[in-house]
CSV table of C-alpha atoms and ligand atoms in Angstrom, one decimal:
chain,number,residue,atom,x,y,z
A,1,MET,CA,-55.2,-5.7,-0.3
A,2,GLN,CA,-53.9,-2.3,-1.8
A,3,PRO,CA,-52.1,-0.5,1.3
A,4,PHE,CA,-54.6,2.6,2.0
A,5,ALA,CA,-51.5,5.6,0.4
A,6,SER,CA,-51.9,3.9,-2.8
A,7,THR,CA,-55.6,4.2,-3.4
A,8,ILE,CA,-55.0,8.4,-2.2
A,9,ALA,CA,-55.6,10.9,-4.6
A,10,LYS,CA,-56.1,13.9,-3.1
A,11,VAL,CA,-55.6,15.2,0.9
A,12,PHE,CA,-56.4,18.5,2.8
A,13,TYR,CA,-54.9,19.8,5.5
A,14,GLY,CA,-56.3,22.6,7.0
A,15,THR,CA,-60.3,23.9,8.0
A,16,LEU,CA,-62.7,22.0,6.6
A,17,ILE,CA,-66.4,23.5,7.3
A,18,HIS,CA,-69.3,20.9,7.1
A,19,SER,CA,-73.2,20.7,8.3
A,20,ALA,CA,-73.1,18.2,10.7
A,21,SER,CA,-77.2,18.7,11.5
A,22,ILE,CA,-79.4,21.3,10.0
A,23,LYS,CA,-79.0,23.3,13.5
A,24,LYS,CA,-74.6,22.3,13.0
A,25,ILE,CA,-72.2,23.7,11.4
A,26,GLU,CA,-68.8,21.2,12.2
A,27,PHE,CA,-65.6,23.5,11.8
A,28,ILE,CA,-63.5,21.0,11.2
A,29,LYS,CA,-59.9,22.5,12.4
A,30,GLN,CA,-56.3,20.9,11.2
A,31,GLY,CA,-59.1,18.5,9.9
A,32,LEU,CA,-56.9,16.0,7.2
A,33,LEU,CA,-59.3,15.0,4.7
A,34,PHE,CA,-58.6,11.6,2.5
A,35,ILE,CA,-60.1,11.6,-1.6
A,36,ASP,CA,-59.3,8.0,-3.1
A,37,ASN,CA,-59.0,7.6,-6.2
A,38,GLN,CA,-62.8,6.9,-6.9
A,39,GLY,CA,-63.8,10.7,-5.3
A,40,LYS,CA,-65.0,9.1,-2.6
A,41,ILE,CA,-63.8,10.4,1.0
A,42,ALA,CA,-61.8,7.5,2.7
A,43,LYS,CA,-60.9,8.8,5.6
A,44,LEU,CA,-61.5,12.3,7.6
A,45,LEU,CA,-59.2,13.0,10.8
A,46,ARG,CA,-60.0,15.8,13.3
A,47,ASN,CA,-56.7,18.3,15.0
A,48,VAL,CA,-54.0,16.6,13.4
A,49,SER,CA,-51.3,19.1,15.1
A,50,GLN,CA,-48.5,19.8,12.9
A,51,ASP,CA,-46.2,17.5,14.6
A,52,SER,CA,-48.5,14.2,14.1
A,53,VAL,CA,-49.5,15.6,10.4
A,54,HIS,CA,-46.6,13.5,9.3
A,55,ALA,CA,-47.3,10.2,10.8
A,56,SER,CA,-50.7,10.7,9.5
A,57,LEU,CA,-50.0,11.1,5.9
A,58,GLU,CA,-47.5,8.4,6.1
A,59,GLY,CA,-46.5,6.8,2.4
A,60,VAL,CA,-49.2,9.8,0.4
A,61,GLU,CA,-46.6,11.3,-2.0
A,62,ASP,CA,-46.4,15.1,-1.6
A,63,ASP,CA,-48.0,16.5,-4.2
A,64,LYS,CA,-51.3,14.7,-3.4
A,65,VAL,CA,-51.5,17.4,0.1
A,66,VAL,CA,-53.3,20.7,-0.2
A,67,ARG,CA,-51.5,22.5,2.6
A,68,LEU,CA,-54.6,25.1,3.4
A,69,SER,CA,-53.7,28.5,4.6
A,70,GLU,CA,-55.1,30.2,7.1
A,71,ASP,CA,-57.9,32.4,4.6
A,72,GLN,CA,-58.6,28.7,3.3
A,73,PHE,CA,-61.2,26.0,3.8
A,74,VAL,CA,-63.1,23.6,2.1
A,75,ILE,CA,-67.2,23.4,2.5
A,76,PRO,CA,-69.1,21.3,0.1
A,77,GLY,CA,-70.1,22.1,-3.2
A,78,PHE,CA,-73.6,24.0,-3.6
A,79,ILE,CA,-76.2,22.5,-4.4
A,80,ASP,CA,-78.7,24.3,-6.9
A,81,THR,CA,-82.2,22.2,-6.6
A,82,HIS,CA,-84.0,24.7,-10.0
A,83,ILE,CA,-82.3,25.8,-12.4
A,84,HIS,CA,-83.6,26.7,-16.5
A,85,ALA,CA,-80.6,26.4,-18.5
A,86,PRO,CA,-82.0,28.0,-21.2
A,87,GLN,CA,-83.0,31.0,-18.8
A,88,TYR,CA,-79.3,32.4,-18.5
A,89,THR,CA,-79.8,34.5,-21.5
A,90,PHE,CA,-82.3,36.6,-19.9
A,91,CYS,CA,-81.5,37.0,-16.2
A,92,GLY,CA,-81.8,40.6,-14.3
A,93,ASN,CA,-84.7,41.1,-17.1
A,94,GLY,CA,-88.0,41.4,-17.3
A,95,HIS,CA,-88.6,41.7,-13.3
A,96,ASP,CA,-91.4,44.1,-13.5
A,97,GLN,CA,-94.0,41.0,-14.1
A,98,PRO,CA,-96.0,38.9,-12.4
A,99,LEU,CA,-95.3,34.8,-13.5
A,100,LEU,CA,-97.5,34.5,-16.4
A,101,GLU,CA,-96.7,37.4,-18.2
A,102,TRP,CA,-93.1,36.8,-17.9
A,103,LEU,CA,-93.5,33.6,-19.0
A,104,ASP,CA,-95.4,34.9,-21.9
A,105,THR,CA,-93.3,38.0,-22.6
A,106,PHE,CA,-90.0,37.2,-21.7
A,107,THR,CA,-89.1,33.2,-21.1
A,108,PHE,CA,-91.2,31.5,-24.3
A,109,PRO,CA,-90.1,33.6,-27.2
A,110,ARG,CA,-86.2,32.9,-25.7
A,111,GLU,CA,-86.8,28.9,-24.9
A,112,SER,CA,-88.0,28.7,-28.3
A,113,LYS,CA,-85.0,29.7,-30.0
A,114,PHE,CA,-83.4,26.6,-28.2
A,115,ALA,CA,-85.0,25.0,-31.0
A,116,ASP,CA,-81.3,25.9,-32.8
A,117,LYS,CA,-78.9,23.1,-31.5
A,118,ASP,CA,-76.2,25.2,-32.7
A,119,TYR,CA,-77.3,28.3,-30.8
A,120,ALA,CA,-78.5,25.8,-28.0
A,121,ARG,CA,-74.8,24.5,-27.5
A,122,LYS,CA,-73.4,28.1,-27.3
A,123,LEU,CA,-75.8,30.0,-24.5
A,124,TYR,CA,-75.8,26.3,-22.4
A,125,THR,CA,-72.3,26.6,-23.1
A,126,LYS,CA,-72.5,29.8,-20.5
A,127,SER,CA,-75.3,29.0,-18.5
A,128,VAL,CA,-73.6,25.6,-17.0
A,129,ALA,CA,-70.2,27.2,-16.7
A,130,ARG,CA,-71.3,30.1,-14.9
A,131,SER,CA,-73.1,28.0,-12.0
A,132,LEU,CA,-70.1,25.7,-11.7
A,133,ARG,CA,-67.9,28.9,-10.8
A,134,ASN,CA,-70.2,29.8,-8.5
A,135,GLY,CA,-69.6,27.2,-6.8
A,136,THR,CA,-73.1,24.6,-7.6
A,137,THR,CA,-71.2,21.7,-7.8
A,138,SER,CA,-75.0,19.5,-8.3
A,139,ALA,CA,-77.8,20.8,-10.2
A,140,CYS,CA,-81.6,20.6,-11.6
A,141,TRP,CA,-81.7,21.7,-14.7
A,142,TYR,CA,-84.4,22.6,-17.2
A,143,ALA,CA,-83.6,22.6,-20.3
A,144,THR,CA,-86.7,22.9,-23.1
A,145,ILE,CA,-89.1,20.9,-25.3
A,146,HIS,CA,-86.3,20.4,-27.8
A,147,LEU,CA,-85.0,16.8,-27.6
A,148,GLU,CA,-81.7,17.4,-29.3
A,149,ALA,CA,-80.4,20.8,-27.4
A,150,CYS,CA,-81.5,18.8,-24.5
A,151,LYS,CA,-79.1,16.2,-25.7
A,152,GLU,CA,-76.6,19.2,-26.1
A,153,LEU,CA,-76.8,20.2,-22.8
A,154,VAL,CA,-75.9,17.2,-21.0
A,155,GLN,CA,-72.9,17.0,-23.3
A,156,ILE,CA,-71.9,20.2,-21.6
A,157,ILE,CA,-72.5,19.6,-18.6
A,158,GLN,CA,-70.6,16.0,-18.5
A,159,GLU,CA,-67.4,17.9,-20.9
A,160,GLN,CA,-67.2,20.2,-17.7
A,161,GLY,CA,-68.1,17.7,-15.1
A,162,GLN,CA,-70.9,18.6,-12.9
A,163,ARG,CA,-73.4,16.7,-11.3
A,164,ALA,CA,-76.8,17.4,-12.3
A,165,TYR,CA,-80.1,16.2,-13.3
A,166,VAL,CA,-81.1,17.2,-16.3
A,167,GLY,CA,-84.7,17.8,-17.3
A,168,LYS,CA,-86.6,17.6,-20.6
A,169,VAL,CA,-89.8,20.3,-20.1
A,170,ASN,CA,-93.3,19.4,-21.6
A,171,MET,CA,-95.7,21.7,-22.0
A,172,ASN,CA,-98.6,20.1,-24.8
A,173,GLN,CA,-101.2,22.9,-23.9
A,174,ASN,CA,-101.7,26.6,-22.4
A,175,SER,CA,-98.8,27.6,-24.2
A,176,PRO,CA,-97.5,28.9,-27.6
A,177,ASP,CA,-97.7,27.5,-31.0
A,178,PHE,CA,-93.8,28.3,-30.8
A,179,LEU,CA,-93.4,26.7,-27.8
A,180,ILE,CA,-95.4,23.3,-27.8
A,181,GLU,CA,-95.4,19.4,-28.1
A,182,THR,CA,-98.2,16.9,-28.9
A,183,THR,CA,-98.6,13.8,-26.2
A,184,GLU,CA,-97.4,12.0,-28.3
A,185,SER,CA,-94.0,13.9,-29.7
A,186,SER,CA,-93.5,15.4,-26.1
A,187,LEU,CA,-93.6,11.1,-24.3
A,188,ARG,CA,-91.5,10.1,-27.7
A,189,ASP,CA,-89.4,12.9,-26.8
A,190,THR,CA,-88.8,12.5,-23.6
A,191,ARG,CA,-88.0,9.2,-23.4
A,192,ALA,CA,-85.8,9.3,-26.3
A,193,PHE,CA,-83.8,11.4,-23.9
A,194,ILE,CA,-83.6,9.3,-21.0
A,195,GLU,CA,-82.5,6.6,-23.1
A,196,TYR,CA,-80.0,9.0,-24.8
A,197,VAL,CA,-78.7,9.9,-21.3
A,198,GLN,CA,-78.4,6.5,-20.3
A,199,ASP,CA,-76.5,5.7,-23.4
A,200,VAL,CA,-74.1,8.2,-22.2
A,201,ASN,CA,-73.6,6.7,-18.9
A,202,THR,CA,-72.4,3.2,-20.6
A,203,LYS,CA,-69.4,5.5,-21.7
A,204,ILE,CA,-67.6,6.3,-19.2
A,205,ASP,CA,-64.9,5.8,-16.5
A,206,HIS,CA,-66.6,7.0,-13.5
A,207,LYS,CA,-69.9,6.5,-11.2
A,208,PRO,CA,-72.4,8.8,-13.3
A,209,LEU,CA,-73.3,12.4,-12.5
A,210,ILE,CA,-76.0,12.6,-14.8
A,211,THR,CA,-79.1,11.7,-14.5
A,212,PRO,CA,-82.6,12.7,-16.8
A,213,ILE,CA,-85.8,13.5,-14.6
A,214,ILE,CA,-89.2,13.5,-15.8
A,215,THR,CA,-89.4,17.5,-15.8
A,216,PRO,CA,-93.6,18.6,-16.8
A,217,ARG,CA,-93.3,22.5,-16.6
A,218,PHE,CA,-96.3,23.1,-14.0
A,219,ALA,CA,-99.7,21.4,-14.4
A,220,ILE,CA,-101.0,24.4,-16.4
A,221,SER,CA,-98.8,23.4,-19.6
A,222,CYS,CA,-99.7,19.7,-19.2
A,223,ASN,CA,-103.2,18.2,-20.3
A,224,SER,CA,-104.1,15.0,-17.4
A,225,GLU,CA,-102.7,12.7,-20.1
A,226,LEU,CA,-99.6,13.7,-20.9
A,227,LEU,CA,-99.1,14.2,-16.8
A,228,THR,CA,-100.4,10.6,-16.4
A,229,GLU,CA,-98.4,9.1,-18.9
A,230,LEU,CA,-95.0,11.7,-17.4
A,231,GLY,CA,-96.2,9.4,-14.3
A,232,LYS,CA,-96.0,5.9,-15.8
A,233,LEU,CA,-92.8,7.1,-17.2
A,234,ALA,CA,-91.2,8.2,-13.7
A,235,ALA,CA,-91.9,4.9,-12.5
A,236,GLU,CA,-90.7,2.4,-15.2
A,237,TYR,CA,-87.6,4.4,-15.7
A,238,ASP,CA,-87.2,4.5,-11.7
A,239,LEU,CA,-86.7,8.4,-12.3
A,240,PRO,CA,-86.8,12.2,-10.1
A,241,ILE,CA,-89.2,14.4,-11.1
A,242,GLN,CA,-89.5,17.7,-11.0
A,243,SER,CA,-92.3,20.8,-11.0
A,244,HIS,CA,-93.8,23.9,-10.4
A,245,LEU,CA,-95.9,24.7,-7.6
A,246,CYS,CA,-98.1,26.9,-5.7
A,247,GLU,CA,-95.6,30.3,-7.5
A,248,ASN,CA,-98.7,32.6,-7.5
A,249,GLN,CA,-101.9,33.1,-7.2
A,250,ASN,CA,-103.2,33.2,-10.6
A,251,GLU,CA,-101.4,30.1,-11.3
A,252,ILE,CA,-103.2,28.4,-9.0
A,253,GLY,CA,-106.6,30.4,-9.4
A,254,PHE,CA,-105.6,28.7,-13.5
A,255,THR,CA,-104.3,25.0,-12.7
A,256,MET,CA,-107.4,24.5,-10.5
A,257,SER,CA,-109.6,25.9,-12.8
A,258,LEU,CA,-107.9,22.8,-15.4
A,259,PHE,CA,-108.1,20.5,-12.5
A,260,PRO,CA,-111.4,20.7,-10.7
A,261,ASP,CA,-111.0,16.8,-9.9
A,262,SER,CA,-108.0,17.6,-7.5
A,263,ALA,CA,-108.5,18.4,-4.0
A,264,ASN,CA,-106.1,21.2,-4.3
A,265,TYR,CA,-102.6,21.5,-6.3
A,266,THR,CA,-100.5,19.3,-5.1
A,267,ALA,CA,-103.0,16.8,-5.1
A,268,VAL,CA,-102.7,17.4,-9.1
A,269,TYR,CA,-99.2,15.6,-8.9
A,270,ALA,CA,-100.1,13.5,-6.8
A,271,ASP,CA,-103.6,12.2,-8.5
A,272,HIS,CA,-101.4,12.1,-11.8
A,273,GLY,CA,-98.5,9.3,-10.3
A,274,LEU,CA,-95.8,12.1,-10.4
A,275,LEU,CA,-95.4,13.3,-6.1
A,276,ASN,CA,-93.0,10.8,-4.4
A,277,GLY,CA,-89.7,11.2,-2.3
A,278,ARG,CA,-87.9,11.4,-5.5
A,279,SER,CA,-90.1,14.6,-6.3
A,280,ILE,CA,-88.8,18.1,-6.6
A,281,MET,CA,-91.7,21.4,-6.1
A,282,ALA,CA,-90.1,24.9,-7.0
A,283,HIS,CA,-91.8,27.8,-4.8
A,284,CYS,CA,-94.5,26.2,-3.0
A,285,VAL,CA,-94.6,30.1,-1.9
A,286,HIS,CA,-99.0,29.5,-1.3
A,287,MET,CA,-99.0,26.2,-0.1
A,288,LYS,CA,-102.3,25.4,2.3
A,289,ASP,CA,-101.4,23.1,5.2
A,290,GLU,CA,-103.0,20.3,3.6
A,291,GLU,CA,-101.2,20.3,0.7
A,292,LEU,CA,-97.4,20.8,3.1
A,293,ASP,CA,-99.2,17.2,4.6
A,294,LEU,CA,-99.4,15.4,1.7
A,295,MET,CA,-95.7,16.5,0.7
A,296,LYS,CA,-94.7,15.5,3.9
A,297,GLU,CA,-96.9,11.9,3.3
A,298,LYS,CA,-95.0,11.6,0.1
A,299,ASN,CA,-91.5,12.6,1.3
A,300,ALA,CA,-91.4,15.2,-1.6
A,301,GLY,CA,-89.1,17.7,-1.6
A,302,ILE,CA,-89.3,21.2,-2.0
A,303,SER,CA,-86.7,23.8,-3.8
A,304,HIS,CA,-87.3,26.8,-1.9
A,305,CYS,CA,-86.5,29.9,-4.7
A,306,ALA,CA,-86.5,33.4,-2.5
A,307,ASN,CA,-84.6,35.2,-5.3
A,308,SER,CA,-87.3,34.3,-7.7
A,309,ASN,CA,-89.9,34.8,-5.3
A,310,PHE,CA,-89.3,38.6,-4.6
A,311,ASN,CA,-88.7,38.9,-8.6
A,312,LEU,CA,-91.4,37.7,-9.7
A,313,LYS,CA,-93.5,39.2,-6.6
A,314,SER,CA,-94.5,36.0,-5.9
A,315,GLY,CA,-94.3,36.0,-2.4
A,316,MET,CA,-92.0,34.3,0.6
A,317,ALA,CA,-92.2,30.9,0.9
A,318,ASP,CA,-92.7,29.6,5.0
A,319,VAL,CA,-89.5,28.1,5.2
A,320,ARG,CA,-90.1,27.8,8.5
A,321,LYS,CA,-93.4,25.7,8.9
A,322,MET,CA,-91.9,23.1,5.4
A,323,LEU,CA,-88.9,22.3,8.5
A,324,SER,CA,-91.1,22.0,11.5
A,325,LYS,CA,-93.1,19.8,9.3
A,326,GLY,CA,-90.5,17.9,8.7
A,327,ILE,CA,-90.5,17.8,4.8
A,328,LYS,CA,-86.9,17.9,2.7
A,329,VAL,CA,-86.0,21.6,2.0
A,330,GLY,CA,-83.0,22.9,-0.2
A,331,LEU,CA,-82.4,26.3,-2.3
A,332,GLY,CA,-82.9,27.4,-6.1
A,333,THR,CA,-81.5,29.9,-7.7
A,334,ASP,CA,-85.0,29.5,-10.3
A,335,VAL,CA,-82.6,31.3,-13.0
A,336,ALA,CA,-83.9,33.4,-14.3
A,337,GLY,CA,-86.8,33.9,-12.1
A,338,GLY,CA,-84.4,34.8,-10.0
A,339,TYR,CA,-81.5,36.8,-11.4
A,340,SER,CA,-78.5,35.4,-10.0
A,341,PRO,CA,-77.0,32.0,-10.7
A,342,SER,CA,-75.0,31.7,-7.4
A,343,ILE,CA,-76.6,30.5,-4.7
A,344,LEU,CA,-74.6,32.7,-2.1
A,345,GLU,CA,-77.7,34.9,-3.5
A,346,ALA,CA,-79.6,32.5,-3.2
A,347,LEU,CA,-78.6,31.9,0.9
A,348,ARG,CA,-78.7,35.4,1.3
A,349,ALA,CA,-82.8,36.2,-0.4
A,350,SER,CA,-83.9,33.4,1.8
A,351,ARG,CA,-82.8,34.9,4.6
A,352,THR,CA,-84.1,38.3,3.8
A,353,ALA,CA,-87.6,36.2,2.9
A,354,SER,CA,-87.1,34.4,6.3
A,355,VAL,CA,-87.0,37.8,8.7
A,356,ALA,CA,-89.1,39.9,6.9
A,357,ARG,CA,-91.8,37.2,7.3
A,358,ASP,CA,-91.4,36.9,10.9
A,359,ALA,CA,-88.4,38.2,12.8
A,360,ASP,CA,-88.9,35.1,15.7
A,361,THR,CA,-88.4,32.6,13.5
A,362,THR,CA,-85.4,33.7,11.5
A,363,LEU,CA,-83.5,30.8,9.6
A,364,LEU,CA,-79.8,30.7,11.2
A,365,VAL,CA,-77.1,30.8,9.8
A,366,ALA,CA,-76.6,27.4,10.0
A,367,GLU,CA,-79.7,26.3,8.4
A,368,LEU,CA,-79.2,28.4,5.5
A,369,PHE,CA,-76.1,26.7,4.8
A,370,TYR,CA,-77.4,23.3,5.6
A,371,LEU,CA,-80.0,24.2,3.4
A,372,ALA,CA,-77.5,24.8,0.2
A,373,THR,CA,-76.2,21.8,0.8
A,374,LEU,CA,-77.1,19.3,2.7
A,375,GLY,CA,-80.9,20.0,2.7
A,376,GLY,CA,-80.1,20.2,-1.0
A,377,ALA,CA,-78.8,16.6,-0.7
A,378,HIS,CA,-81.6,14.7,0.5
A,379,VAL,CA,-83.7,16.7,-2.5
A,380,MET,CA,-81.9,15.0,-4.7
A,381,GLU,CA,-82.6,12.0,-3.1
A,382,LEU,CA,-78.3,12.3,-3.3
A,383,GLN,CA,-77.8,12.5,0.8
A,384,ASP,CA,-76.0,8.6,1.2
A,385,THR,CA,-73.6,10.3,-1.7
A,386,ILE,CA,-73.0,14.2,-1.4
A,387,GLY,CA,-74.0,17.4,1.3
A,388,ASN,CA,-71.4,17.0,3.6
A,389,PHE,CA,-67.7,15.7,4.6
A,390,GLU,CA,-68.8,11.7,5.8
A,391,VAL,CA,-66.4,9.1,5.3
A,392,GLY,CA,-68.0,7.1,2.2
A,393,LYS,CA,-69.4,10.0,0.3
A,394,GLU,CA,-67.9,11.8,-3.0
A,395,PHE,CA,-65.7,14.7,-2.7
A,396,ASP,CA,-67.9,17.5,-4.1
A,397,ALA,CA,-66.4,20.6,-3.0
A,398,ILE,CA,-65.0,24.4,-3.3
A,399,LEU,CA,-61.6,25.5,-1.5
A,400,VAL,CA,-62.5,28.9,-0.7
A,401,ASN,CA,-60.0,31.5,0.0
A,402,THR,CA,-61.1,35.1,1.4
A,403,SER,CA,-58.0,36.9,0.5
A,404,THR,CA,-57.8,35.9,-3.0
A,405,GLU,CA,-56.3,39.3,-5.1
A,406,ASP,CA,-60.0,40.6,-6.1
A,407,SER,CA,-61.8,39.2,-3.1
A,408,PRO,CA,-64.8,41.1,-2.4
A,409,VAL,CA,-64.4,40.1,0.5
A,410,ASP,CA,-62.3,41.8,3.5
A,411,ILE,CA,-60.4,40.1,6.5
A,412,PHE,CA,-59.3,42.1,9.7
A,413,ASP,CA,-56.7,40.7,12.7
A,414,HIS,CA,-59.9,39.8,14.6
A,415,ASP,CA,-61.1,37.4,11.9
A,416,ASP,CA,-61.4,34.3,12.9
A,417,ILE,CA,-62.0,31.0,10.2
A,418,GLU,CA,-65.6,31.1,11.5
A,419,SER,CA,-66.1,34.9,11.1
A,420,LYS,CA,-64.1,34.5,7.5
A,421,PHE,CA,-66.6,31.7,6.6
A,422,GLU,CA,-69.7,34.2,7.6
A,423,LYS,CA,-68.2,36.9,5.7
A,424,TYR,CA,-67.9,34.7,2.5
A,425,LEU,CA,-71.7,33.3,2.9
A,426,PHE,CA,-72.9,36.9,2.9
A,427,LEU,CA,-70.7,38.9,0.6
A,428,GLY,CA,-68.3,36.1,-1.0
A,429,ASP,CA,-68.8,35.4,-4.8
A,430,ASP,CA,-67.1,33.4,-7.6
A,431,ARG,CA,-63.3,35.2,-6.8
A,432,ASN,CA,-63.4,33.2,-3.8
A,433,ASN,CA,-63.8,30.1,-5.1
A,434,GLU,CA,-60.5,29.1,-5.8
A,435,GLN,CA,-61.2,25.7,-6.8
A,436,ILE,CA,-63.7,23.3,-7.1
A,437,PHE,CA,-64.6,19.3,-6.9
A,438,VAL,CA,-67.1,17.2,-8.6
A,439,GLN,CA,-66.5,13.3,-7.4
A,440,GLY,CA,-62.6,14.0,-6.5
A,441,LYS,CA,-61.9,15.4,-9.8
A,442,ARG,CA,-61.0,19.6,-10.4
A,443,VAL,CA,-63.7,21.0,-12.0
A,444,ARG,CA,-61.5,23.9,-14.8
A,445,LEU,CA,-63.3,26.6,-16.2
A,446,PRO,CA,-61.8,28.5,-19.3
A,447,GLY,CA,-61.8,32.7,-17.6
A,448,SER,CA,-63.1,31.4,-14.3
A,449,SER,CA,-61.2,32.5,-11.5
A,450,ALA,CA,-61.3,29.0,-10.1
A,451,ALA,CA,-59.2,27.7,-13.4
A,452,SER,CA,-56.4,31.2,-13.6
A,453,ARG,CA,-55.6,30.3,-9.7
A,454,LYS,CA,-53.3,27.1,-9.0
B,1,LIG,N1,-93.0,28.2,-13.8
B,1,LIG,C1,-93.9,27.3,-15.2
B,1,LIG,N2,-92.6,28.1,-16.0
B,1,LIG,C2,-91.5,28.3,-15.2
B,1,LIG,C3,-90.7,29.2,-15.3
B,1,LIG,O1,-89.7,29.0,-16.2
B,1,LIG,N3,-90.4,29.6,-13.8
B,1,LIG,C4,-90.6,30.0,-13.3
B,1,LIG,N4,-90.7,30.7,-12.2
B,1,LIG,N5,-91.8,29.5,-12.7
B,1,LIG,C5,-92.5,28.9,-13.9
B,2,LIG,FE1,-88.3,27.6,-12.2
């Protein structure tokens, strides 16, 4: 057997912060975190004093050891359970309109440009880099209907080193002429996309980071036949599924007029084989109790997109109720319904929404941090792989520094590591994300703070 030290690629010594559970943030002081050469967490020691650290590092070469300063700590990477890659091009635009009007005037015309794969490469390169540098180490991406552009997105995500679910969007009805498919072409291209990703994954020397995800845009844009066939494809290839659900009242009304045989909007997906433990439903703002119960029964997850829900005036989702029913919940930026590609912004909007809904049942900081990390891992059904620093999981993480040169966070003498961490959550941004890791490998992004610092 190989001696332990020879399998170690990196060690962090200092403060490590993660969710031990939804109610508890664990601050591991004087922690020693060992990452092996597969990118997995091999060992985690707590309270290792300066005097004994040398012995604990026996056999590990010094250049593999990162000694964190008083202003640095390591947290799990953020998980964005809902983001549209083509929509980064109009983040911050169009917030005077509600969902269906916003889709018609902003979203659909801009998404149609991704028929051009060179255009897609250029813009997707920016979308993915922006997401990564904000600390999103795992993302559930929507692309567009265009197969070639979807492949570009996969290549770019792979080049940049993010963990991702990537969906070719399906739309065969109630869509403009310039952004619509036939049932046949939609299914053919979806199958081709799945097989493309599977093929890409056979050509790499590490555990795959990219998974195709079945992505009916929402029930309005897919007829019953397409939804049924997509449910079958998900089962055939054993894939996750993502869509939008109960975002706004006009959307719900239109959906129920299209699918009068289903008991409610959530049931539309269930009735077409699209609601199960690997389903990720975004928004869920206006859910009836029976719909939440159906989500729970099917073990489907919810992507809470508070920033988007404010911007598109959709409303405020009842996350407290979702959690008390035991439903899996994570955070989504929903770029560009949400104007920010940062999960920190999603966390802040989630807090504001929860306070505005009911000040007595506000989401606590520990819960918000959980939703941004381990909660998202549960929604992606990757809780055994990522989400916190349990031994055996893969190391997806952010090395945060609250005192970088251009830090938006000011630190004072009274700030202990707990308060530095909270300040980062509420004031920090990508300028504090000094280094970003996915599966143990440092992500390097041209032009970002994460790359320019050592
Ligand atoms: N529902 C259907 N498509 C979309 C989209 O692109 N963004 C949001 N927020 N909701 C949708
Ligand atoms: Fe969305």
